[in-house]
Structures are given as C-alpha cells and as structure tokens.
Short mmCIF file of C-alpha atoms and ligand atoms in Angstrom, two decimals:
data_model
loop_
_atom_site.label_atom_id
_atom_site.label_comp_id
_atom_site.label_asym_id
_atom_site.label_seq_id
_atom_site.Cartn_x
_atom_site.Cartn_y
_atom_site.Cartn_z
CA UNK A 1 124.85 103.44 108.65
CA UNK A 2 122.63 101.68 111.21
CA UNK A 3 123.14 97.96 111.73
CA UNK A 4 120.77 95.28 112.96
CA UNK A 5 122.62 95.21 116.27
CA UNK A 6 122.15 98.96 116.85
CA UNK A 7 118.42 98.35 116.92
CA UNK A 8 117.04 97.54 120.40
CA UNK A 9 114.19 95.21 119.57
CA UNK A 10 113.39 94.26 123.18
CA UNK A 11 112.84 97.93 124.03
CA UNK A 12 110.65 98.29 120.93
CA UNK A 13 108.53 95.29 121.90
CA UNK A 14 107.62 96.95 125.20
CA UNK A 15 105.86 99.65 123.17
CA UNK A 16 103.48 97.02 121.77
CA UNK A 17 101.47 95.65 124.73
CA UNK A 18 99.54 93.16 122.56
CA UNK A 19 102.70 91.16 121.84
CA UNK A 20 103.18 90.16 125.48
CA UNK A 21 100.41 87.59 125.60
CA UNK A 22 99.94 83.88 125.25
CA UNK A 23 97.62 82.07 122.85
CA UNK A 24 96.79 78.42 123.52
CA UNK A 25 99.27 78.62 126.40
CA UNK A 26 102.14 79.57 124.06
CA UNK A 27 103.79 82.99 123.69
CA UNK A 28 102.22 84.86 120.81
CA UNK A 29 104.46 85.02 117.74
CA UNK A 30 102.84 87.55 115.44
CA UNK A 31 103.94 87.04 111.85
CA UNK A 32 100.90 88.41 110.02
CA UNK A 33 102.13 91.96 109.70
CA UNK A 34 101.39 92.28 105.99
CA UNK A 35 97.70 91.81 106.81
CA UNK A 36 97.84 94.38 109.58
CA UNK A 37 100.54 95.45 112.00
CA UNK A 38 100.20 95.92 115.76
CA UNK A 39 99.87 99.35 117.36
CA UNK A 40 102.28 100.95 119.80
CA UNK A 41 100.75 102.23 123.02
CA UNK A 42 101.29 105.86 121.97
CA UNK A 43 98.92 105.33 119.03
CA UNK A 44 96.28 103.74 121.26
CA UNK A 45 96.75 106.61 123.74
CA UNK A 46 96.39 109.25 121.02
CA UNK A 47 93.08 107.76 119.89
CA UNK A 48 91.86 107.43 123.48
CA UNK A 49 92.91 110.99 124.30
CA UNK A 50 91.01 112.27 121.29
CA UNK A 51 87.79 110.61 122.43
CA UNK A 52 88.35 111.47 126.08
CA UNK A 53 89.16 115.15 125.62
CA UNK A 54 88.88 116.55 122.12
CA UNK A 55 86.10 114.74 120.26
CA UNK A 56 84.32 117.10 117.86
CA UNK A 57 83.81 117.33 114.13
CA UNK A 58 86.52 119.00 112.05
CA UNK A 59 86.39 122.12 109.83
CA UNK A 60 82.86 122.84 111.05
CA UNK A 61 82.65 124.27 114.55
CA UNK A 62 83.88 127.46 116.14
CA UNK A 63 83.93 125.98 119.62
CA UNK A 64 87.03 124.96 121.53
CA UNK A 65 86.73 121.19 120.98
CA UNK A 66 86.21 121.56 117.27
CA UNK A 67 89.19 123.84 117.05
CA UNK A 68 91.31 121.29 118.91
CA UNK A 69 90.20 118.36 116.80
CA UNK A 70 90.69 120.33 113.56
CA UNK A 71 94.15 121.34 114.69
CA UNK A 72 95.13 117.75 115.55
CA UNK A 73 93.63 116.48 112.28
CA UNK A 74 95.51 119.00 110.14
CA UNK A 75 98.70 118.49 112.16
CA UNK A 76 98.50 114.81 111.18
CA UNK A 77 98.30 115.86 107.54
CA UNK A 78 101.51 117.85 107.94
CA UNK A 79 103.15 114.82 109.58
CA UNK A 80 102.18 112.64 106.63
CA UNK A 81 103.44 115.29 104.20
CA UNK A 82 106.87 115.35 105.86
CA UNK A 83 106.88 111.55 106.29
CA UNK A 84 106.63 110.93 102.55
CA UNK A 85 108.39 114.19 101.66
CA UNK A 86 105.49 115.62 99.67
CA UNK A 87 105.90 119.24 98.72
CA UNK A 88 102.58 120.46 100.10
CA UNK A 89 99.85 119.37 102.53
CA UNK A 90 97.38 120.01 99.68
CA UNK A 91 98.79 116.88 98.08
CA UNK A 92 97.82 114.63 101.03
CA UNK A 93 94.29 113.23 100.82
CA UNK A 94 92.94 111.16 103.71
CA UNK A 95 91.05 108.08 102.56
CA UNK A 96 89.97 104.80 104.19
CA UNK A 97 93.05 102.91 103.04
CA UNK A 98 95.14 101.95 100.04
CA UNK A 99 92.08 100.37 98.43
CA UNK A 100 90.07 103.55 98.55
CA UNK A 101 93.04 105.61 97.37
CA UNK A 102 93.33 103.51 94.21
CA UNK A 103 89.58 103.55 93.63
CA UNK A 104 89.59 107.33 94.00
CA UNK A 105 92.20 107.68 91.27
CA UNK A 106 90.39 105.19 89.02
CA UNK A 107 87.06 106.95 89.47
CA UNK A 108 88.33 110.52 89.05
CA UNK A 109 91.55 110.61 87.04
CA UNK A 110 90.57 107.39 85.29
CA UNK A 111 87.00 108.21 84.39
CA UNK A 112 87.91 111.66 83.12
CA UNK A 113 91.03 110.68 81.14
CA UNK A 114 90.54 107.12 79.92
CA UNK A 115 88.52 106.41 76.80
CA UNK A 116 87.74 103.54 74.44
CA UNK A 117 90.92 101.87 73.22
CA UNK A 118 93.13 103.52 75.86
CA UNK A 119 95.36 101.35 78.01
CA UNK A 120 96.24 100.97 81.69
CA UNK A 121 99.39 99.05 82.62
CA UNK A 122 99.68 97.00 85.82
CA UNK A 123 101.74 93.91 86.70
CA UNK A 124 101.12 90.27 87.59
CA UNK A 125 102.28 91.06 91.14
CA UNK A 126 99.38 93.28 92.05
CA UNK A 127 97.04 92.95 95.00
CA UNK A 128 93.39 92.74 93.90
CA UNK A 129 93.02 96.36 95.07
CA UNK A 130 95.33 97.41 92.27
CA UNK A 131 93.66 95.20 89.66
CA UNK A 132 89.90 95.32 90.09
CA UNK A 133 89.43 99.14 90.11
CA UNK A 134 91.27 99.29 86.76
CA UNK A 135 89.32 96.35 85.38
CA UNK A 136 86.07 98.09 86.34
CA UNK A 137 87.26 101.29 84.67
CA UNK A 138 88.36 99.45 81.52
CA UNK A 139 85.05 97.65 81.32
CA UNK A 140 83.11 100.90 81.61
CA UNK A 141 85.25 102.78 79.10
CA UNK A 142 86.12 100.03 76.62
CA UNK A 143 89.77 100.43 77.59
CA UNK A 144 92.40 97.69 77.77
CA UNK A 145 94.30 96.39 80.81
CA UNK A 146 97.90 95.44 80.01
CA UNK A 147 99.90 93.30 82.42
CA UNK A 148 103.69 93.25 82.86
CA UNK A 149 104.67 89.62 83.59
CA UNK A 150 106.94 88.38 86.40
CA UNK A 151 109.76 85.85 86.27
CA UNK A 152 110.19 82.69 88.36
CA UNK A 153 111.78 84.65 91.19
CA UNK A 154 108.70 86.84 91.35
CA UNK A 155 110.43 89.88 89.84
CA UNK A 156 108.72 92.14 87.36
CA UNK A 157 110.11 91.69 83.85
CA UNK A 158 111.13 95.29 83.58
CA UNK A 159 112.06 95.18 79.88
CA UNK A 160 108.48 94.13 79.13
CA UNK A 161 107.16 97.31 80.68
CA UNK A 162 108.73 99.47 78.02
CA UNK A 163 107.25 97.27 75.30
CA UNK A 164 103.75 97.74 76.72
CA UNK A 165 103.95 101.54 76.86
CA UNK A 166 102.60 103.47 73.91
CA UNK A 167 100.61 106.59 73.05
CA UNK A 168 97.38 104.93 74.22
CA UNK A 169 98.73 104.27 77.73
CA UNK A 170 97.00 106.50 80.27
CA UNK A 171 98.47 105.21 83.53
CA UNK A 172 100.93 102.73 85.02
CA UNK A 173 99.82 101.35 88.41
CA UNK A 174 102.24 99.06 90.28
CA UNK A 175 102.99 97.85 93.77
CA UNK A 176 106.08 99.18 95.51
CA UNK A 177 106.33 95.88 97.42
CA UNK A 178 104.37 92.70 96.67
CA UNK A 179 102.26 91.46 99.59
CA UNK A 180 102.30 87.86 98.37
CA UNK A 181 106.01 87.51 97.53
CA UNK A 182 107.80 90.44 99.14
CA UNK A 183 109.36 91.58 95.84
CA UNK A 184 110.49 95.20 95.92
CA UNK A 185 109.80 96.73 92.54
CA UNK A 186 112.28 99.20 91.01
CA UNK A 187 109.68 101.94 91.25
CA UNK A 188 112.03 104.81 90.55
CA UNK A 189 113.04 103.25 87.23
CA UNK A 190 109.43 102.37 86.48
CA UNK A 191 108.44 106.02 86.98
CA UNK A 192 111.32 107.23 84.82
CA UNK A 193 110.44 104.83 82.04
CA UNK A 194 106.73 105.69 82.10
CA UNK A 195 107.46 109.42 82.16
CA UNK A 196 109.51 109.09 78.98
CA UNK A 197 106.17 108.16 77.41
CA UNK A 198 104.41 110.97 79.34
CA UNK A 199 102.47 108.38 81.29
CA UNK A 200 101.73 109.09 84.99
CA UNK A 201 102.43 106.42 87.59
CA UNK A 202 100.47 105.32 90.65
CA UNK A 203 102.41 103.37 93.25
CA UNK A 204 100.62 101.09 95.68
CA UNK A 205 102.82 101.51 98.73
CA UNK A 206 100.70 99.50 101.19
CA UNK A 207 103.53 97.04 101.87
CA UNK A 208 106.43 99.46 101.44
CA UNK A 209 105.78 102.25 103.90
CA UNK A 210 106.07 100.00 107.00
CA UNK A 211 109.52 98.82 105.91
CA UNK A 212 111.43 101.65 104.28
CA UNK A 213 111.72 105.40 103.89
CA UNK A 214 109.50 106.60 101.08
CA UNK A 215 110.22 109.87 99.35
CA UNK A 216 107.57 110.69 96.77
CA UNK A 217 109.56 113.58 95.33
CA UNK A 218 112.62 111.46 94.87
CA UNK A 219 110.50 108.73 93.26
CA UNK A 220 108.79 111.43 91.19
CA UNK A 221 105.63 109.28 91.21
CA UNK A 222 102.34 110.95 90.37
CA UNK A 223 100.23 109.11 92.95
CA UNK A 224 101.24 107.06 95.99
CA UNK A 225 98.81 105.24 98.29
CA UNK A 226 99.15 103.48 101.63
CA UNK A 227 97.05 102.25 104.57
CA UNK A 228 97.37 103.46 108.15
CA UNK A 229 96.80 100.06 109.71
CA UNK A 230 99.85 98.49 108.06
CA UNK A 231 102.08 101.28 109.27
CA UNK A 232 101.26 100.83 112.99
CA UNK A 233 98.30 103.20 112.88
CA UNK A 234 94.56 102.55 113.16
CA UNK A 235 92.35 100.78 110.63
CA UNK A 236 89.97 102.76 108.43
CA UNK A 237 92.45 105.46 107.48
CA UNK A 238 94.90 105.74 104.63
CA UNK A 239 96.63 108.24 102.40
CA UNK A 240 96.53 109.19 98.77
CA UNK A 241 99.42 111.40 97.75
CA UNK A 242 99.01 113.07 94.38
CA UNK A 243 100.95 115.77 92.57
CA UNK A 244 99.10 119.03 93.06
CA UNK A 245 98.66 119.76 89.38
CA UNK A 246 97.10 116.38 88.71
CA UNK A 247 94.80 116.55 91.73
CA UNK A 248 93.70 120.04 90.73
CA UNK A 249 92.73 118.82 87.30
CA UNK A 250 90.72 115.84 88.53
CA UNK A 251 86.98 115.93 89.24
CA UNK A 252 85.85 115.21 92.82
CA UNK A 253 85.33 111.64 94.00
CA UNK A 254 82.31 111.59 96.31
CA UNK A 255 79.89 114.46 96.86
CA UNK A 256 78.89 115.66 100.32
CA UNK A 257 79.87 117.90 103.20
CA UNK A 258 83.30 119.54 103.38
CA UNK A 259 84.14 119.00 99.70
CA UNK A 260 82.04 121.97 98.57
CA UNK A 261 82.54 125.73 98.47
CA UNK A 262 78.90 126.58 97.77
CA UNK A 263 75.79 124.63 96.87
CA UNK A 264 72.65 125.74 95.09
CA UNK A 265 70.22 123.54 93.21
CA UNK A 266 71.55 125.07 90.02
CA UNK A 267 75.24 124.65 90.64
CA UNK A 268 77.77 123.46 93.19
CA UNK A 269 81.33 124.67 93.36
CA UNK A 270 84.01 122.59 94.99
CA UNK A 271 86.34 123.19 97.88
CA UNK A 272 90.06 123.52 97.35
CA UNK A 273 92.59 120.73 97.81
CA UNK A 274 92.79 118.53 99.76
CA UNK A 275 89.17 118.93 100.95
CA UNK A 276 87.76 118.53 97.43
CA UNK A 277 88.43 114.79 97.80
CA UNK A 278 87.35 114.39 101.43
CA UNK A 279 83.55 114.33 101.41
CA UNK A 280 81.73 113.75 104.70
CA UNK A 281 83.00 113.47 108.25
CA UNK A 282 86.39 111.79 108.04
CA UNK A 283 87.91 109.19 110.36
CA UNK A 284 89.19 111.90 112.70
CA UNK A 285 90.46 109.60 115.44
CA UNK A 286 92.07 107.36 112.82
CA UNK A 287 93.90 110.27 111.21
CA UNK A 288 95.13 111.48 114.60
CA UNK A 289 96.24 107.92 115.43
CA UNK A 290 98.10 107.74 112.13
CA UNK A 291 99.85 110.99 113.03
CA UNK A 292 100.92 109.40 116.34
CA UNK A 293 102.22 106.33 114.46
CA UNK A 294 104.31 108.61 112.26
CA UNK A 295 105.69 110.42 115.33
CA UNK A 296 106.63 107.02 116.69
CA UNK A 297 108.36 105.94 113.46
CA UNK A 298 110.22 109.23 113.30
CA UNK A 299 111.68 108.44 116.71
CA UNK A 300 112.86 105.00 115.62
CA UNK A 301 114.82 105.71 112.44
CA UNK A 302 113.61 103.82 109.40
CA UNK A 303 117.14 102.99 108.26
CA UNK A 304 117.69 101.02 111.47
CA UNK A 305 114.32 99.34 110.93
CA UNK A 306 115.33 98.33 107.41
CA UNK A 307 118.67 96.92 108.60
CA UNK A 308 116.97 94.88 111.33
CA UNK A 309 114.39 93.52 108.91
CA UNK A 310 117.00 92.58 106.31
CA UNK A 311 118.85 90.64 108.99
CA UNK A 312 115.63 88.87 110.04
CA UNK A 313 114.67 88.09 106.46
CA UNK A 314 118.06 86.54 105.73
CA UNK A 315 117.94 84.53 108.95
CA UNK A 316 114.41 83.30 108.17
CA UNK A 317 115.17 82.53 104.52
CA UNK A 318 118.19 80.41 105.43
CA UNK A 319 116.23 78.61 108.16
CA UNK A 320 113.28 77.81 105.88
CA UNK A 321 115.52 76.72 103.02
CA UNK A 322 116.98 74.06 105.32
CA UNK A 323 113.59 72.42 105.91
CA UNK A 324 113.13 69.41 103.60
CA UNK A 325 109.98 69.55 101.47
CA UNK A 326 109.50 73.31 101.96
CA UNK A 327 109.38 75.52 98.90
CA UNK A 328 109.74 79.29 99.16
CA UNK A 329 107.80 81.38 96.67
CA UNK A 330 109.25 84.74 95.83
CA UNK A 331 113.01 84.81 95.78
CA UNK A 332 113.51 88.27 94.34
CA UNK A 333 116.94 89.82 94.74
CA UNK A 334 115.30 92.92 96.20
CA UNK A 335 112.89 91.70 98.80
CA UNK A 336 111.04 92.92 101.92
CA UNK A 337 110.01 90.81 104.93
CA UNK A 338 107.55 88.36 103.39
CA UNK A 339 108.07 84.57 103.41
CA UNK A 340 105.49 82.77 101.30
CA UNK A 341 105.91 79.02 101.26
CA UNK A 342 104.46 75.58 100.54
CA UNK A 343 105.07 72.39 102.45
CA UNK A 344 104.94 69.20 100.36
CA UNK A 345 101.78 67.23 101.07
CA UNK A 346 100.21 69.84 103.38
CA UNK A 347 97.50 72.29 102.43
CA UNK A 348 98.45 75.85 103.49
CA UNK A 349 95.25 76.17 105.56
CA UNK A 350 96.17 73.04 107.53
CA UNK A 351 99.68 74.38 108.06
CA UNK A 352 98.24 77.68 109.30
CA UNK A 353 95.89 75.92 111.71
CA UNK A 354 98.69 73.90 113.31
CA UNK A 355 100.95 76.96 113.48
CA UNK A 356 98.16 78.89 115.20
CA UNK A 357 97.96 76.18 117.89
CA UNK A 358 101.69 76.69 118.39
CA UNK A 359 101.08 80.38 118.99
CA UNK A 360 102.38 81.42 115.56
CA UNK A 361 100.03 83.76 113.64
CA UNK A 362 100.51 83.61 109.85
CA UNK A 363 98.18 84.11 106.90
CA UNK A 364 97.18 81.36 104.51
CA UNK A 365 95.37 81.65 101.18
CA UNK A 366 95.85 83.60 97.99
CA UNK A 367 96.55 86.84 99.89
CA UNK A 368 94.22 88.79 97.57
CA UNK A 369 96.73 88.21 94.78
CA UNK A 370 95.19 85.37 92.78
CA UNK A 371 97.09 86.19 89.56
CA UNK A 372 100.34 85.64 91.49
CA UNK A 373 99.10 82.22 92.62
CA UNK A 374 98.04 81.41 89.03
CA UNK A 375 101.49 82.43 87.78
CA UNK A 376 103.01 79.75 90.00
CA UNK A 377 100.21 77.25 89.36
CA UNK A 378 99.12 77.01 93.00
CA UNK A 379 95.93 77.96 94.83
CA UNK A 380 97.48 79.31 98.03
CA UNK A 381 100.55 79.68 100.24
CA UNK A 382 101.34 80.03 103.91
CA UNK A 383 102.76 83.50 104.50
CA UNK A 384 104.85 84.77 107.37
CA UNK A 385 105.33 88.53 107.22
CA UNK A 386 107.70 90.53 109.39
CA UNK A 387 107.69 93.80 111.27
CA UNK A 388 110.52 95.50 113.12
CA UNK A 389 109.31 94.14 116.48
CA UNK A 390 109.90 90.58 115.34
CA UNK A 391 112.97 88.72 116.56
CA UNK A 392 115.13 85.77 115.62
CA UNK A 393 113.28 83.88 118.40
CA UNK A 394 110.04 84.47 116.47
CA UNK A 395 111.64 82.87 113.41
CA UNK A 396 112.85 79.95 115.53
CA UNK A 397 109.27 79.48 116.75
CA UNK A 398 108.03 79.52 113.14
CA UNK A 399 110.57 76.89 112.16
CA UNK A 400 109.67 74.71 115.16
CA UNK A 401 106.01 75.13 114.23
CA UNK A 402 106.66 74.01 110.66
CA UNK A 403 108.38 70.89 111.97
CA UNK A 404 105.27 70.28 114.06
CA UNK A 405 103.10 70.69 110.95
CA UNK A 406 105.22 68.09 109.15
CA UNK A 407 104.96 65.74 112.10
CA UNK A 408 101.16 66.09 112.35
CA UNK A 409 100.67 65.44 108.64
CA UNK A 410 103.47 62.91 108.24
CA UNK A 411 105.00 65.14 105.57
N1 C6P B 1 97.00 93.43 101.88
C1 C6P B 1 97.48 91.36 103.04
O1 C6P B 1 97.26 90.49 103.91
P1 C6P B 1 93.73 97.91 102.44
O2 C6P B 1 92.89 96.68 102.61
O3 C6P B 1 93.04 98.97 101.64
O4 C6P B 1 94.29 98.41 103.74
O5 C6P B 1 95.04 97.46 101.61
C2 C6P B 1 94.89 96.83 100.39
C3 C6P B 1 96.22 96.41 99.85
C4 C6P B 1 96.69 97.04 98.72
N2 C6P B 1 97.89 96.75 98.21
C5 C6P B 1 98.69 95.83 98.79
C6 C6P B 1 100.04 95.55 98.20
C7 C6P B 1 98.26 95.15 99.93
O6 C6P B 1 99.04 94.24 100.50
C8 C6P B 1 96.97 95.43 100.47
C9 C6P B 1 96.44 94.68 101.65
C10 C6P B 1 96.67 92.63 103.05
O7 C6P B 1 98.34 91.20 102.19
C11 C6P B 1 95.23 92.37 103.23
S1 C6P B 1 94.50 91.59 101.85
#
C-alpha cells in the first residue's frame, strides 16, 4: 500500500517545467488544477515530435507519414482502453472533451431513446456540462429532468435516487467527483441501483480520472466521459467510453469524413465503431499527447498519487479550518482534492485577485455549477484544487495568501 511519503513530489515537479516560474516576483503556486492541469514535458515532447516528424492525416493516406500518425493515434486509443480497463478499443471514442462526450450521448442515445414523458435523472452536484445537454434534450422531447438532492456536506442523498427511478427513467447521469465541492459519489452503488431498474448510467469522470484509478468494467457503467486536459494531456481532446452493445445501437452523432462506409445521394452507410462517432479530421496531436500523458501516469502509480493527495487534502482542510471567518463548502466524507471556501466579508473574486498577486492561482466564481451555489445560497466561492505535483508548501502559501486577503480587506 503506497503512502504519501513513498511519493517523491520534488522529482515529479521537475517533469512539469511550467511550475518553476515566478509570477509577480513570487514562486508560482498552481492550485487551479480542476480547471486544467499542467503538462509534463513528455506530453509536450510527444506533441512536438508529432508535428516535427509525423504530421499527416489519419486513416486516409497510404504514405509513410500517414501510416505513422495513424499508428500513433490508434496506439493512444489502446492506451486509453487499458487505462480505464475497457474491454475493447471499439468502446473508446475520441471527442473534444467531457462536454462533447455528454452531448454526444444526449444527441444520439438520448434523441433515439427518450420520448415525451420519459425521465432523465441527474443530481444537484452536476457541472453545467452534465445538466444543459439533458435539459436541451428534455425540452425537445417533452421529457422530464429529475434531480437527486445533496445534503449540507455536499453529498448526494443516495436514498432519494432510488425513489426517483421508475419505468419512465431512460438514463442516470452523475459526476464521479464534483468540481465545485470535491465530493466523490458512490458511483458503483449508483450504477447497481440504476441497473436494478434497467436504467443505463453515464458517469462524468472529468474530475475523477486525474485523482484515482478508474475501472469502467468494475464500475459496470454504461458510459464514462473525461477530458484530456484535466488528466495532464492537451486541451481539445477527451474520451467517451461506452459499452459496445449500446454504442452499436446508437445512431451517429455528426456526419462527415471517416464516419462513413459508403456514400451515395440515395443512401449512406456508416463506418464501424469507434469511427462511426468520429466524423472529420480528429485532434490527432491531442490524442497522441493524451496517450503520452497516460504513459506518464502509468509510470507513477495512481495509488501513490491518491495517497499523496489524501495527505495534502487533510493538511489543507485542517489549515483552512483554523482560519477565523473562513467557511469551507463541501465536507463530504469521501472527497477529492477540492477546497471551496468563503471568507467573511470578502467577495471571492477579490480574494482570488489578492491571492493571484501572492503567486497563488485559484479559481473564483460558480465553477459552472450554479445549482450547487444555489443549494448553499451563495453566488460564488474561491476554489483551490490539487494535483499530485502540489506540496504542503503550496498549501502554506495558500494559507499565507488568505491571511493577506483578510488583512487587505480588514476581514
Ligand atoms: N470543469 C472547472 O474549473 P470540459 O470543459 O469539457 O473539459 O469539462 C467539462 C466538465 C465536466 N464535468 C466536470 C465535473 C467538470 O469539472 C468539467 C470542467 C472545469 O471545474 C472548467 S468549468
């Protein structure tokens, strides 16, 4: 069992050149990892190498460069498959990010299976990306969006889920980890419960994959989405995992090149999985960079990462709880590295601005989770979010910065 001390964070930090810089004359303390994480040099090198040596379109050319780029692109798919323990590469669809993955399911599975009076179940915790696509679908189809509430700790009220499920439910779509509060949802139990009602489950794993091992077969989820840029890969690439049988039965998403088998003006037939859902030239460099990020994570050991982050989260939670006038939002018993907080008498944006001047990068606002803010009756929070390259010194800098905020605003 790895421990926090068996994890060499100073060696890890050397892999992330961007961290070794100053902002406003202070060492950069990057605590905005839930928005996007930094990239190790091997990822940057993989993208550079692709453009320097291998750049060509995929699945289209017979020439050497095209063969190389296709090989690297499909190798990345195999890496993703093993990373999430999917059964087949056919079940791995490359998309732009978690947002597009959810929209794809809403527009294909959703539009073909959801009718008037049917229901989709989500939770109060969701990011807008896992609310709005379902709202749009419900509006179009005359279906109903049901919402599982959360308690004061920011935990999903699991017993309410079962009460919302019925023969009209067509899908449950929930976050694995909340971006605004850090709550880890009991997704395995959620899947089990929904399956008892024969309802498929989509898990939004955008905030989970960077922090823990994800095994889609063990979870038995029907769809799982995540974004490359939060998992130390490039922006503009993400993954939709779907069970083969479901994906096979769904109509295509967008029409265009690569997703077809043959086209005539009378009739078009579609390509096989996964290409059926990948219309147009994909983000080839992004996919290859994501593959490099996965190689990097495989070297690190995600159990050691999780142990280090749990240690950091506990250290940070205790430190913030000691600050008078600071209120932490999201105190779930199962929690990942997110610290959302309010400082009495200080608007979160002002807190973020002062912290920035101290070299501490955090996010302020509603974090694209307005229903969470509404649940707690607030418009915004300041959010520090952790990655495995963060240290206890980073937390000390955050705490010092918060004291500075209080001093500036006399709070
Ligand atoms: N959350 C944050 O600062 P995209 O933008 O497609 O890569 O990811 C969307 C998304 C979906 N689900 C969850 C749980 C998320 O946290 C996010 C992105 C960022 O919290 C940017 S808003």
